Tab-separated table of C-alpha atoms in Angstrom:
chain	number	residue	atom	x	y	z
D	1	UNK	CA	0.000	0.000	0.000
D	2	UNK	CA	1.543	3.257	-1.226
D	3	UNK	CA	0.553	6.336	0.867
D	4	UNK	CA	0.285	9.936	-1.681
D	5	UNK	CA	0.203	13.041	0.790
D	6	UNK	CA	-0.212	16.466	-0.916
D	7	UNK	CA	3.378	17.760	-1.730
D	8	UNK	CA	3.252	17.169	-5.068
D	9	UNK	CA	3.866	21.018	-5.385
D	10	UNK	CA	7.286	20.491	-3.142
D	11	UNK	CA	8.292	17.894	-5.504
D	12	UNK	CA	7.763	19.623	-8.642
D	13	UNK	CA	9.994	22.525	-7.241
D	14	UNK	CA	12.891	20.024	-6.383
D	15	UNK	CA	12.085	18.519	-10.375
D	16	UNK	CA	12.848	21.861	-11.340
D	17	UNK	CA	15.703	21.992	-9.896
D	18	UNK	CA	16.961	18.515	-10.957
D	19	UNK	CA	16.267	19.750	-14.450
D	20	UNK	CA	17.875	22.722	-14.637
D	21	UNK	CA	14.220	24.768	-15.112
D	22	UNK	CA	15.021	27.559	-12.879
D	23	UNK	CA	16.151	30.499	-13.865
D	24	UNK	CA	20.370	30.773	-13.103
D	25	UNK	CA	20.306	34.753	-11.996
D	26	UNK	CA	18.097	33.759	-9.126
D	27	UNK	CA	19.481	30.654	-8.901
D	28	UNK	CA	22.750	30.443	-9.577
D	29	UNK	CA	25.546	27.500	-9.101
D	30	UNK	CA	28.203	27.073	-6.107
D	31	UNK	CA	30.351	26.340	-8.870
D	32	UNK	CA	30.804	26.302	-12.434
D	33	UNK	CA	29.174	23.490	-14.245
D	34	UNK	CA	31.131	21.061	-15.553
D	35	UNK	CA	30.651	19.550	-18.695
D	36	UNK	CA	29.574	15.497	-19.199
D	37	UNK	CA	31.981	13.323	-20.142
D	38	UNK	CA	32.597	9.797	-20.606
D	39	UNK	CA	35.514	9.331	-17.798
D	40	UNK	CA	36.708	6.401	-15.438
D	41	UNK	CA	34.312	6.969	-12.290
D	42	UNK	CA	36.947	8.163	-9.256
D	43	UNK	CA	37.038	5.264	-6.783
D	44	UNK	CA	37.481	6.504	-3.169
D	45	UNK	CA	40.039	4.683	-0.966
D	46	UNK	CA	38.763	5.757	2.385
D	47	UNK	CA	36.585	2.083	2.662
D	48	UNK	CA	38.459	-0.243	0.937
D	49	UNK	CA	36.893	-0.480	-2.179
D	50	UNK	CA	40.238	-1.769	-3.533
D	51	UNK	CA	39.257	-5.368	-3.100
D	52	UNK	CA	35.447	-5.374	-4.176
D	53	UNK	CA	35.688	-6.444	-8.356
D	54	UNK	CA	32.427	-4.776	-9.584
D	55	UNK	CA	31.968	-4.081	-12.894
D	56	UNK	CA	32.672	-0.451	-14.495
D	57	UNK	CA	28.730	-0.248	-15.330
D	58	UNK	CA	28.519	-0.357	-11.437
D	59	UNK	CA	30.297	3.406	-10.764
D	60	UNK	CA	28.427	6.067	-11.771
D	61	UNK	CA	30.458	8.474	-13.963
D	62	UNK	CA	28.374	11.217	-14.844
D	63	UNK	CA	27.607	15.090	-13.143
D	64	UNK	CA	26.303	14.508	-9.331
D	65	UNK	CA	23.840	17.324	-8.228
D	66	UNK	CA	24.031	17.651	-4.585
D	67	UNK	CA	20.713	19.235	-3.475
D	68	UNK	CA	20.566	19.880	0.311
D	69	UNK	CA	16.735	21.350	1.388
D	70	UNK	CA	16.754	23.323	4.627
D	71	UNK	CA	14.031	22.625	7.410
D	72	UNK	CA	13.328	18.874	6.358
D	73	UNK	CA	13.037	16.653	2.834
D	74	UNK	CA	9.748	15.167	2.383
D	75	UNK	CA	9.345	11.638	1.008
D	76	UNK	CA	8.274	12.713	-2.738
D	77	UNK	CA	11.344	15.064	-2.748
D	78	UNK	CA	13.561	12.228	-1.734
D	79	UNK	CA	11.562	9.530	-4.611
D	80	UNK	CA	12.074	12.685	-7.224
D	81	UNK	CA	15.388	12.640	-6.701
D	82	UNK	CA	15.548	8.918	-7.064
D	83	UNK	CA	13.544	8.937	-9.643
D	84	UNK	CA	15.811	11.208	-11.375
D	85	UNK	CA	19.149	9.141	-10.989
D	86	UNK	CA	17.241	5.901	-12.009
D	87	UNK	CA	15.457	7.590	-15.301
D	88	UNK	CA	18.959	8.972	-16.799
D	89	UNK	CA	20.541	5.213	-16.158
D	90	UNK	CA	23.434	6.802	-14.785
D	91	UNK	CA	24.216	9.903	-16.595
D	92	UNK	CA	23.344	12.065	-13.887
D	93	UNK	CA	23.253	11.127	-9.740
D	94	UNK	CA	20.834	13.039	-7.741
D	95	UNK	CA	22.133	12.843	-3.931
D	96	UNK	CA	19.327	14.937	-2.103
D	97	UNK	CA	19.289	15.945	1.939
D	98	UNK	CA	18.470	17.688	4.857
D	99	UNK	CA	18.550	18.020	8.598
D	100	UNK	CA	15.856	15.407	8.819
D	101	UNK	CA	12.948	13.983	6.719
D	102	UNK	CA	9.422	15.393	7.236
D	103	UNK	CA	6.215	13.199	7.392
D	104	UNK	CA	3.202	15.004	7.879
D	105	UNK	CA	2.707	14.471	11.492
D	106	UNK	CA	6.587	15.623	11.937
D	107	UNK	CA	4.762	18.473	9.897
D	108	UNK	CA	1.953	19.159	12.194
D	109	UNK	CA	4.142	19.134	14.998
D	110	UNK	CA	6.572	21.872	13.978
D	111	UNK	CA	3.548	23.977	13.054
D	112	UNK	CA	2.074	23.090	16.614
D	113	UNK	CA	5.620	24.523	18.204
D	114	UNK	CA	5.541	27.611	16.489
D	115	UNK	CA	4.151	30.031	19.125
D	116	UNK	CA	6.839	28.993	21.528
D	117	UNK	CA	10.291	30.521	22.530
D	118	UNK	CA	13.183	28.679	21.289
D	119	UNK	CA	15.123	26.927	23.776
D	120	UNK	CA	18.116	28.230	25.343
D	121	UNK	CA	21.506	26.545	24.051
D	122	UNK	CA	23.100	25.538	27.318
């Protein structure tokens, strides 16, 4: 049983994004893009991937778009992203993130905690 809430308008925001449908003045890069090409996949080191013979087809080689959403990722946002990676077979990864993942009670509750003073760091 697949559960649909109603942030299909979230997702479609984060799908414009992915597709590069925003405009770049408002929205501009960190960096410069770089340009596709059909390179070895780097291989990090740091977890011993030295020993583990997987095929090339296995690394993903092309552009990785980082998108990090402030205040929570909803499920759809998280599935677009997914969605993205899967329907380019590669040519593209979509790594998407946040501070934590929002469900609609998780919603409710942050709207519920609005009225009250932030706590004090100790």
């Amino acid at each position: 049983l697949e559960v649909s809430y109603p942030s299909a308008a979230w997702a479609q925001t984060c799908l414009d994004i992915i597709e590069k449908k925003l405009d770049e003045k408002l929205w501009p890069f960190v960096s410069d893009q770089v340009p596709t090409t059909s390179s070895q996949a780097t291989v990090s080191t740091r977890f011993g991937h030295w020993h583990k013979s997987k095929p090339a087809a296995e690394y993903l080689t092309g552009p990785r778009l980082i998108i990090y959403v402030l205040g929570g990722v909803t499920m759809s946002e998280m599935r677009c992203a997914y969605e993205v990676t899967r329907a380019t077979k590669g040519e593209w990864e979509v790594v998407i993130g946040s501070s934590h993942i929002l469900t609609p009670k998780s919603f409710l509750d942050d709207v519920q905690t609005l009225d009250q003073e932030a706590p004090e760091d100790v």
